[in-house]
GROMACS .gro file of C-alpha atoms in nm:
model
  409
    1UNK     CA    1  -0.016   0.000   0.003
    2UNK     CA    2   0.272   0.228   0.098
    3UNK     CA    3   0.421   0.185  -0.264
    4UNK     CA    4   0.110   0.238  -0.429
    5UNK     CA    5   0.050   0.565  -0.254
    6UNK     CA    6   0.437   0.699  -0.323
    7UNK     CA    7   0.395   0.586  -0.687
    8UNK     CA    8   0.063   0.825  -0.709
    9UNK     CA    9   0.240   1.113  -0.512
   10UNK     CA   10   0.549   1.107  -0.765
   11UNK     CA   11   0.312   1.084  -1.058
   12UNK     CA   12   0.127   1.407  -0.926
   13UNK     CA   13   0.433   1.581  -0.812
   14UNK     CA   14   0.481   1.920  -0.964
   15UNK     CA   15   0.862   1.888  -0.939
   16UNK     CA   16   0.885   1.684  -1.267
   17UNK     CA   17   1.066   1.881  -1.524
   18UNK     CA   18   0.874   1.941  -1.860
   19UNK     CA   19   1.105   1.717  -2.049
   20UNK     CA   20   1.028   1.418  -1.805
   21UNK     CA   21   0.654   1.495  -1.830
   22UNK     CA   22   0.683   1.494  -2.204
   23UNK     CA   23   0.845   1.190  -2.243
   24UNK     CA   24   0.595   1.000  -1.959
   25UNK     CA   25   0.338   1.137  -2.182
   26UNK     CA   26   0.467   1.017  -2.496
   27UNK     CA   27   0.467   0.684  -2.379
   28UNK     CA   28   0.129   0.693  -2.258
   29UNK     CA   29  -0.024   0.812  -2.568
   30UNK     CA   30   0.194   0.560  -2.779
   31UNK     CA   31   0.058   0.274  -2.577
   32UNK     CA   32  -0.300   0.432  -2.606
   33UNK     CA   33  -0.270   0.439  -2.987
   34UNK     CA   34  -0.120   0.116  -3.036
   35UNK     CA   35  -0.391  -0.066  -2.839
   36UNK     CA   36  -0.669   0.111  -3.017
   37UNK     CA   37  -0.519   0.038  -3.363
   38UNK     CA   38  -0.454  -0.322  -3.287
   39UNK     CA   39  -0.811  -0.386  -3.146
   40UNK     CA   40  -0.982  -0.210  -3.469
   41UNK     CA   41  -0.755  -0.385  -3.699
   42UNK     CA   42  -0.825  -0.736  -3.519
   43UNK     CA   43  -1.196  -0.639  -3.543
   44UNK     CA   44  -1.200  -0.564  -3.895
   45UNK     CA   45  -1.024  -0.897  -3.972
   46UNK     CA   46  -1.265  -1.089  -3.782
   47UNK     CA   47  -1.548  -0.930  -3.944
   48UNK     CA   48  -1.403  -1.022  -4.276
   49UNK     CA   49  -1.370  -1.397  -4.162
   50UNK     CA   50  -1.721  -1.373  -4.024
   51UNK     CA   51  -1.849  -1.231  -4.353
   52UNK     CA   52  -1.659  -1.510  -4.530
   53UNK     CA   53  -1.807  -1.774  -4.352
   54UNK     CA   54  -2.174  -1.702  -4.316
   55UNK     CA   55  -2.182  -1.479  -4.663
   56UNK     CA   56  -1.938  -1.600  -4.937
   57UNK     CA   57  -1.924  -2.006  -4.796
   58UNK     CA   58  -2.304  -1.995  -4.750
   59UNK     CA   59  -2.349  -1.954  -5.131
   60UNK     CA   60  -2.037  -2.104  -5.292
   61UNK     CA   61  -2.031  -2.485  -5.279
   62UNK     CA   62  -1.857  -2.574  -4.937
   63UNK     CA   63  -1.821  -2.955  -5.077
   64UNK     CA   64  -1.865  -3.040  -5.429
   65UNK     CA   65  -1.851  -3.353  -5.631
   66UNK     CA   66  -1.808  -3.334  -6.020
   67UNK     CA   67  -1.825  -3.612  -6.293
   68UNK     CA   68  -1.541  -3.584  -6.519
   69UNK     CA   69  -1.681  -3.847  -6.774
   70UNK     CA   70  -2.012  -4.013  -6.750
   71UNK     CA   71  -2.286  -3.825  -6.564
   72UNK     CA   72  -2.391  -3.919  -6.205
   73UNK     CA   73  -2.703  -4.185  -6.240
   74UNK     CA   74  -2.987  -4.190  -5.973
   75UNK     CA   75  -2.868  -3.857  -5.818
   76UNK     CA   76  -3.168  -3.900  -5.540
   77UNK     CA   77  -2.985  -4.194  -5.397
   78UNK     CA   78  -2.659  -4.063  -5.425
   79UNK     CA   79  -2.814  -3.738  -5.243
   80UNK     CA   80  -2.934  -3.969  -4.972
   81UNK     CA   81  -2.631  -4.165  -4.912
   82UNK     CA   82  -2.437  -3.789  -4.872
   83UNK     CA   83  -2.705  -3.715  -4.602
   84UNK     CA   84  -2.615  -4.004  -4.390
   85UNK     CA   85  -2.261  -3.870  -4.338
   86UNK     CA   86  -2.270  -3.747  -3.979
   87UNK     CA   87  -2.110  -3.423  -4.052
   88UNK     CA   88  -2.287  -3.340  -4.377
   89UNK     CA   89  -2.602  -3.111  -4.295
   90UNK     CA   90  -2.771  -3.146  -4.666
   91UNK     CA   91  -2.679  -3.224  -5.008
   92UNK     CA   92  -2.828  -3.156  -5.342
   93UNK     CA   93  -2.784  -3.200  -5.725
   94UNK     CA   94  -2.629  -2.915  -5.949
   95UNK     CA   95  -2.518  -2.912  -6.299
   96UNK     CA   96  -2.218  -2.650  -6.336
   97UNK     CA   97  -2.122  -2.498  -6.655
   98UNK     CA   98  -1.980  -2.176  -6.847
   99UNK     CA   99  -2.239  -2.010  -7.078
  100UNK     CA  100  -2.289  -1.698  -7.249
  101UNK     CA  101  -2.593  -1.481  -7.156
  102UNK     CA  102  -2.743  -1.314  -7.460
  103UNK     CA  103  -2.991  -1.009  -7.488
  104UNK     CA  104  -3.044  -0.773  -7.771
  105UNK     CA  105  -2.721  -0.874  -7.927
  106UNK     CA  106  -2.517  -0.826  -7.619
  107UNK     CA  107  -2.314  -1.120  -7.475
  108UNK     CA  108  -2.192  -1.172  -7.126
  109UNK     CA  109  -2.009  -1.489  -6.983
  110UNK     CA  110  -2.175  -1.636  -6.677
  111UNK     CA  111  -2.129  -1.965  -6.441
  112UNK     CA  112  -2.445  -2.125  -6.518
  113UNK     CA  113  -2.566  -2.371  -6.268
  114UNK     CA  114  -2.878  -2.583  -6.284
  115UNK     CA  115  -3.042  -2.642  -5.926
  116UNK     CA  116  -3.324  -2.810  -5.767
  117UNK     CA  117  -3.532  -2.523  -5.601
  118UNK     CA  118  -3.726  -2.720  -5.364
  119UNK     CA  119  -3.393  -2.856  -5.186
  120UNK     CA  120  -3.076  -2.598  -5.325
  121UNK     CA  121  -3.194  -2.385  -5.014
  122UNK     CA  122  -3.083  -2.641  -4.795
  123UNK     CA  123  -2.725  -2.632  -4.949
  124UNK     CA  124  -2.724  -2.249  -5.026
  125UNK     CA  125  -2.832  -1.932  -4.897
  126UNK     CA  126  -2.841  -1.748  -5.237
  127UNK     CA  127  -3.207  -1.702  -5.191
  128UNK     CA  128  -3.130  -1.462  -4.923
  129UNK     CA  129  -2.987  -1.208  -5.177
  130UNK     CA  130  -3.235  -1.251  -5.472
  131UNK     CA  131  -3.436  -0.954  -5.540
  132UNK     CA  132  -3.733  -0.934  -5.761
  133UNK     CA  133  -3.847  -1.283  -5.721
  134UNK     CA  134  -3.718  -1.596  -5.533
  135UNK     CA  135  -3.611  -1.935  -5.571
  136UNK     CA  136  -3.931  -2.121  -5.541
  137UNK     CA  137  -4.040  -1.957  -5.881
  138UNK     CA  138  -3.728  -2.095  -6.059
  139UNK     CA  139  -3.958  -2.325  -6.290
  140UNK     CA  140  -3.820  -2.463  -6.621
  141UNK     CA  141  -3.779  -2.153  -6.879
  142UNK     CA  142  -3.688  -1.920  -6.608
  143UNK     CA  143  -3.353  -1.752  -6.497
  144UNK     CA  144  -3.207  -1.557  -6.219
  145UNK     CA  145  -2.890  -1.359  -6.277
  146UNK     CA  146  -2.649  -1.207  -6.089
  147UNK     CA  147  -2.706  -0.844  -6.036
  148UNK     CA  148  -2.389  -0.703  -6.249
  149UNK     CA  149  -2.453  -0.923  -6.526
  150UNK     CA  150  -2.822  -0.797  -6.579
  151UNK     CA  151  -2.671  -0.424  -6.523
  152UNK     CA  152  -2.426  -0.481  -6.805
  153UNK     CA  153  -2.683  -0.636  -7.033
  154UNK     CA  154  -2.929  -0.382  -6.934
  155UNK     CA  155  -3.193  -0.657  -6.885
  156UNK     CA  156  -3.505  -0.627  -6.628
  157UNK     CA  157  -3.735  -0.862  -6.456
  158UNK     CA  158  -3.958  -1.024  -6.713
  159UNK     CA  159  -3.719  -0.982  -7.009
  160UNK     CA  160  -3.670  -1.273  -7.245
  161UNK     CA  161  -3.280  -1.396  -7.215
  162UNK     CA  162  -3.126  -1.629  -7.406
  163UNK     CA  163  -2.858  -1.853  -7.300
  164UNK     CA  164  -2.574  -2.009  -7.514
  165UNK     CA  165  -2.481  -2.356  -7.386
  166UNK     CA  166  -2.210  -2.568  -7.580
  167UNK     CA  167  -2.322  -2.853  -7.765
  168UNK     CA  168  -2.136  -3.138  -7.634
  169UNK     CA  169  -2.336  -3.385  -7.832
  170UNK     CA  170  -2.280  -3.252  -8.198
  171UNK     CA  171  -2.109  -3.461  -8.425
  172UNK     CA  172  -1.878  -3.155  -8.536
  173UNK     CA  173  -1.632  -2.993  -8.234
  174UNK     CA  174  -1.732  -2.652  -8.380
  175UNK     CA  175  -2.104  -2.681  -8.395
  176UNK     CA  176  -2.319  -2.411  -8.296
  177UNK     CA  177  -2.428  -2.403  -7.926
  178UNK     CA  178  -2.754  -2.466  -7.794
  179UNK     CA  179  -2.993  -2.171  -7.743
  180UNK     CA  180  -3.218  -2.160  -7.439
  181UNK     CA  181  -3.465  -1.936  -7.405
  182UNK     CA  182  -3.571  -1.812  -7.046
  183UNK     CA  183  -3.719  -1.524  -6.889
  184UNK     CA  184  -3.536  -1.346  -6.610
  185UNK     CA  185  -3.757  -1.361  -6.278
  186UNK     CA  186  -3.498  -1.207  -6.033
  187UNK     CA  187  -3.148  -1.094  -5.961
  188UNK     CA  188  -2.863  -1.172  -5.726
  189UNK     CA  189  -2.741  -0.868  -5.521
  190UNK     CA  190  -2.508  -1.003  -5.301
  191UNK     CA  191  -2.197  -0.749  -5.358
  192UNK     CA  192  -1.884  -0.875  -5.485
  193UNK     CA  193  -1.751  -1.124  -5.784
  194UNK     CA  194  -2.058  -1.335  -5.721
  195UNK     CA  195  -2.288  -1.051  -5.886
  196UNK     CA  196  -2.090  -1.091  -6.176
  197UNK     CA  197  -2.108  -1.433  -6.253
  198UNK     CA  198  -2.394  -1.633  -6.126
  199UNK     CA  199  -2.661  -1.741  -6.333
  200UNK     CA  200  -2.942  -2.003  -6.215
  201UNK     CA  201  -3.178  -2.211  -6.388
  202UNK     CA  202  -3.403  -2.516  -6.307
  203UNK     CA  203  -3.196  -2.841  -6.285
  204UNK     CA  204  -3.460  -2.985  -6.567
  205UNK     CA  205  -3.343  -2.706  -6.844
  206UNK     CA  206  -2.977  -2.835  -6.840
  207UNK     CA  207  -3.061  -3.194  -6.792
  208UNK     CA  208  -3.260  -3.135  -7.153
  209UNK     CA  209  -2.994  -2.911  -7.293
  210UNK     CA  210  -2.722  -3.179  -7.228
  211UNK     CA  211  -2.926  -3.489  -7.301
  212UNK     CA  212  -2.936  -3.616  -6.945
  213UNK     CA  213  -3.237  -3.824  -6.801
  214UNK     CA  214  -3.435  -3.675  -6.496
  215UNK     CA  215  -3.242  -3.852  -6.268
  216UNK     CA  216  -2.883  -3.773  -6.392
  217UNK     CA  217  -2.668  -3.510  -6.314
  218UNK     CA  218  -2.301  -3.415  -6.358
  219UNK     CA  219  -2.249  -3.287  -6.006
  220UNK     CA  220  -2.347  -3.296  -5.651
  221UNK     CA  221  -2.282  -3.053  -5.339
  222UNK     CA  222  -2.291  -3.040  -5.010
  223UNK     CA  223  -2.345  -2.829  -4.689
  224UNK     CA  224  -2.115  -2.929  -4.399
  225UNK     CA  225  -2.121  -2.852  -4.016
  226UNK     CA  226  -1.756  -2.699  -3.986
  227UNK     CA  227  -1.669  -2.522  -4.292
  228UNK     CA  228  -1.311  -2.528  -4.198
  229UNK     CA  229  -1.281  -2.881  -4.188
  230UNK     CA  230  -1.448  -2.890  -4.530
  231UNK     CA  231  -1.194  -3.095  -4.727
  232UNK     CA  232  -1.176  -3.382  -4.476
  233UNK     CA  233  -1.528  -3.409  -4.460
  234UNK     CA  234  -1.525  -3.370  -4.874
  235UNK     CA  235  -1.278  -3.678  -4.862
  236UNK     CA  236  -1.450  -3.897  -4.630
  237UNK     CA  237  -1.809  -3.840  -4.753
  238UNK     CA  238  -1.682  -3.890  -5.133
  239UNK     CA  239  -1.520  -4.215  -5.044
  240UNK     CA  240  -1.912  -4.338  -5.019
  241UNK     CA  241  -1.990  -4.247  -5.359
  242UNK     CA  242  -1.968  -4.551  -5.631
  243UNK     CA  243  -1.936  -4.273  -5.884
  244UNK     CA  244  -1.611  -4.146  -6.054
  245UNK     CA  245  -1.591  -3.782  -5.927
  246UNK     CA  246  -1.388  -3.512  -5.864
  247UNK     CA  247  -1.350  -3.406  -5.495
  248UNK     CA  248  -1.367  -3.053  -5.431
  249UNK     CA  249  -1.398  -2.806  -5.160
  250UNK     CA  250  -1.434  -2.429  -5.098
  251UNK     CA  251  -1.049  -2.420  -5.004
  252UNK     CA  252  -0.962  -2.510  -5.349
  253UNK     CA  253  -1.184  -2.219  -5.493
  254UNK     CA  254  -1.166  -1.985  -5.204
  255UNK     CA  255  -0.898  -2.090  -4.987
  256UNK     CA  256  -0.672  -1.835  -5.103
  257UNK     CA  257  -0.892  -1.558  -4.967
  258UNK     CA  258  -0.905  -1.721  -4.646
  259UNK     CA  259  -0.511  -1.753  -4.634
  260UNK     CA  260  -0.457  -1.409  -4.697
  261UNK     CA  261  -0.715  -1.310  -4.419
  262UNK     CA  262  -0.486  -1.514  -4.197
  263UNK     CA  263  -0.196  -1.364  -4.343
  264UNK     CA  264  -0.326  -1.037  -4.296
  265UNK     CA  265  -0.408  -1.083  -3.928
  266UNK     CA  266  -0.047  -1.221  -3.852
  267UNK     CA  267   0.120  -0.902  -3.994
  268UNK     CA  268  -0.108  -0.676  -3.839
  269UNK     CA  269  -0.055  -0.819  -3.524
  270UNK     CA  270   0.310  -0.847  -3.537
  271UNK     CA  271   0.357  -0.462  -3.684
  272UNK     CA  272   0.114  -0.312  -3.417
  273UNK     CA  273   0.279  -0.521  -3.138
  274UNK     CA  274   0.607  -0.389  -3.240
  275UNK     CA  275   0.441  -0.034  -3.209
  276UNK     CA  276   0.317  -0.128  -2.858
  277UNK     CA  277   0.648  -0.254  -2.764
  278UNK     CA  278   0.849   0.071  -2.870
  279UNK     CA  279   0.594   0.268  -2.675
  280UNK     CA  280   0.621   0.041  -2.368
  281UNK     CA  281   1.020   0.072  -2.393
  282UNK     CA  282   1.008   0.463  -2.398
  283UNK     CA  283   0.882   0.404  -2.052
  284UNK     CA  284   1.265   0.314  -1.975
  285UNK     CA  285   1.396   0.651  -2.084
  286UNK     CA  286   1.065   0.828  -1.910
  287UNK     CA  287   1.151   0.611  -1.582
  288UNK     CA  288   1.531   0.661  -1.595
  289UNK     CA  289   1.511   1.044  -1.632
  290UNK     CA  290   1.262   1.046  -1.335
  291UNK     CA  291   1.471   0.804  -1.126
  292UNK     CA  292   1.754   1.075  -1.156
  293UNK     CA  293   1.541   1.362  -1.068
  294UNK     CA  294   1.385   1.167  -0.753
  295UNK     CA  295   1.725   1.067  -0.615
  296UNK     CA  296   1.691   1.317  -0.344
  297UNK     CA  297   1.347   1.170  -0.248
  298UNK     CA  298   1.482   0.831  -0.269
  299UNK     CA  299   1.751   0.874  -0.041
  300UNK     CA  300   1.525   1.063   0.215
  301UNK     CA  301   1.283   0.767   0.219
  302UNK     CA  302   1.564   0.538   0.252
  303UNK     CA  303   1.710   0.734   0.543
  304UNK     CA  304   1.361   0.699   0.706
  305UNK     CA  305   1.372   0.323   0.688
  306UNK     CA  306   1.242   0.239   0.343
  307UNK     CA  307   1.343  -0.111   0.202
  308UNK     CA  308   1.471  -0.165  -0.150
  309UNK     CA  309   1.168  -0.358  -0.237
  310UNK     CA  310   0.943  -0.080  -0.135
  311UNK     CA  311   1.143   0.157  -0.375
  312UNK     CA  312   1.150  -0.091  -0.632
  313UNK     CA  313   0.761  -0.133  -0.611
  314UNK     CA  314   0.701   0.217  -0.601
  315UNK     CA  315   0.893   0.280  -0.950
  316UNK     CA  316   0.757  -0.013  -1.117
  317UNK     CA  317   0.425   0.065  -1.009
  318UNK     CA  318   0.463   0.413  -1.170
  319UNK     CA  319   0.605   0.246  -1.488
  320UNK     CA  320   0.311   0.017  -1.535
  321UNK     CA  321   0.087   0.286  -1.444
  322UNK     CA  322   0.173   0.494  -1.739
  323UNK     CA  323   0.122   0.190  -1.977
  324UNK     CA  324  -0.207   0.077  -1.813
  325UNK     CA  325  -0.354   0.433  -1.824
  326UNK     CA  326  -0.269   0.427  -2.189
  327UNK     CA  327  -0.406   0.082  -2.249
  328UNK     CA  328  -0.725   0.180  -2.082
  329UNK     CA  329  -0.781   0.495  -2.294
  330UNK     CA  330  -0.648   0.290  -2.591
  331UNK     CA  331  -0.924  -0.027  -2.549
  332UNK     CA  332  -1.181   0.238  -2.482
  333UNK     CA  333  -1.121   0.408  -2.826
  334UNK     CA  334  -1.049   0.110  -2.995
  335UNK     CA  335  -1.390  -0.044  -2.864
  336UNK     CA  336  -1.623   0.249  -2.973
  337UNK     CA  337  -1.454   0.282  -3.314
  338UNK     CA  338  -1.477  -0.093  -3.375
  339UNK     CA  339  -1.852  -0.109  -3.281
  340UNK     CA  340  -1.920   0.206  -3.510
  341UNK     CA  341  -1.688   0.128  -3.779
  342UNK     CA  342  -1.932  -0.021  -4.042
  343UNK     CA  343  -2.155   0.307  -4.001
  344UNK     CA  344  -1.851   0.511  -4.014
  345UNK     CA  345  -1.760   0.379  -4.342
  346UNK     CA  346  -2.075   0.390  -4.499
  347UNK     CA  347  -2.124   0.745  -4.376
  348UNK     CA  348  -1.789   0.850  -4.552
  349UNK     CA  349  -1.798   0.652  -4.863
  350UNK     CA  350  -2.181   0.685  -4.923
  351UNK     CA  351  -2.167   1.062  -4.964
  352UNK     CA  352  -1.817   1.063  -5.179
  353UNK     CA  353  -2.006   0.805  -5.405
  354UNK     CA  354  -1.677   0.590  -5.446
  355UNK     CA  355  -1.631   0.293  -5.256
  356UNK     CA  356  -1.304   0.101  -5.254
  357UNK     CA  357  -1.485  -0.255  -5.166
  358UNK     CA  358  -1.726  -0.218  -5.445
  359UNK     CA  359  -1.696  -0.559  -5.682
  360UNK     CA  360  -1.329  -0.646  -5.533
  361UNK     CA  361  -1.408  -0.817  -5.250
  362UNK     CA  362  -1.708  -1.039  -5.158
  363UNK     CA  363  -1.856  -0.780  -4.921
  364UNK     CA  364  -1.903  -0.379  -5.015
  365UNK     CA  365  -1.895  -0.256  -4.670
  366UNK     CA  366  -1.648  -0.271  -4.392
  367UNK     CA  367  -1.730  -0.546  -4.154
  368UNK     CA  368  -1.622  -0.546  -3.797
  369UNK     CA  369  -1.639  -0.800  -3.501
  370UNK     CA  370  -1.529  -0.724  -3.143
  371UNK     CA  371  -1.377  -1.053  -3.011
  372UNK     CA  372  -1.317  -0.987  -2.636
  373UNK     CA  373  -1.050  -1.250  -2.649
  374UNK     CA  374  -0.829  -1.055  -2.863
  375UNK     CA  375  -0.891  -0.715  -2.623
  376UNK     CA  376  -0.799  -0.968  -2.330
  377UNK     CA  377  -0.442  -1.065  -2.515
  378UNK     CA  378  -0.393  -0.697  -2.633
  379UNK     CA  379  -0.397  -0.604  -2.264
  380UNK     CA  380  -0.217  -0.887  -2.123
  381UNK     CA  381   0.073  -0.835  -2.367
  382UNK     CA  382   0.086  -0.464  -2.292
  383UNK     CA  383   0.093  -0.528  -1.924
  384UNK     CA  384   0.378  -0.778  -1.963
  385UNK     CA  385   0.571  -0.515  -2.184
  386UNK     CA  386   0.505  -0.238  -1.900
  387UNK     CA  387   0.636  -0.490  -1.642
  388UNK     CA  388   0.943  -0.564  -1.835
  389UNK     CA  389   1.050  -0.178  -1.918
  390UNK     CA  390   0.986  -0.078  -1.562
  391UNK     CA  391   1.199  -0.343  -1.418
  392UNK     CA  392   1.512  -0.152  -1.492
  393UNK     CA  393   1.443   0.199  -1.385
  394UNK     CA  394   1.289   0.031  -1.039
  395UNK     CA  395   1.607  -0.169  -1.001
  396UNK     CA  396   1.829   0.126  -1.046
  397UNK     CA  397   1.605   0.347  -0.813
  398UNK     CA  398   1.710   0.093  -0.530
  399UNK     CA  399   2.086   0.158  -0.609
  400UNK     CA  400   2.055   0.505  -0.471
  401UNK     CA  401   2.301   0.573  -0.215
  402UNK     CA  402   2.140   0.824   0.074
  403UNK     CA  403   2.498   0.922   0.179
  404UNK     CA  404   2.612   1.052  -0.131
  405UNK     CA  405   2.299   1.211  -0.281
  406UNK     CA  406   2.215   1.381   0.043
  407UNK     CA  407   2.599   1.495   0.080
  408UNK     CA  408   2.601   1.667  -0.264
  409UNK     CA  409   2.274   1.843  -0.214
   0.00000   0.00000   0.00000
């Protein structure tokens, strides 16, 4: 208790020179900024990871099986077989191919998917992002396009759209593609590259275009319980299928994006950690000068019977106090900004009309997710660095000799 009282008195002392006061304030300010920046940066990275899992990975296939040669027969039985796997939530048939979307002489490439609307909602959340219609209305002869494809072709809901699909059954390799006449019933407005590539039709349309039977498909997709273990689940579940298929998971299509997020997390943590470390060890210089300034007080305390451990604890608490004050204010600022960051981002770029995330990432807003464990880790690291930075000045304070200091006074 005595050390705590003395530390508080020294911190409030008006004898401190302006330069020493400036150093201590700079150390506190550096810790505050470092803690705030680290909390904000980690919250943004957590937000992107959350949106990757809840947004992008809920639309793209988490696990897929594609037939390289012969189609998959009796897809209903194969879907039931996949559904028996304990770590698969649901499975559904799907036909994937590249096609051209034609409207009034304009062409745009698209990733065409033939889906069974009644069960596709169990493996994909794309229906949440459909505007102008819904997935249940995707009957044969209807079409759902990505929003950016519709904008580029200037096509609206209700317009007749032609799909050009490669004719695989033609005798000549350069035969004219098959033409599918469809009616646009809705657009997918999700944000990011999905809007520029996706096109959905009823499974029966592509079965007919490819010459398949109603019980045949070229692919299956599944939704899994743990998306971050999707590849392992894909391999174990795929071994149950009797057909020859290519096994894929989202790691092969979107894995680089996830790895980029993790790499940025590591780089940001290391860089900001160094900023906090520099700010914390600035405490060393400010505390060393403060010990020099307070030598007379230390000598008086020692002549009054203060022990070395009391002197050590006094200055150690003072150094740690500077860092904890900065960490406390930095945490408050960081938490407040992290919580309100999406709204601030929208307010800034909605007025300017230029969104740097539009069409580039899988989201067009700045996500933020506050994880309290990150705050705890940040504060723990700051506290440890502050303790380490305070050890040497506090130890130097205990080496003060009362006779030499008071004798020279």
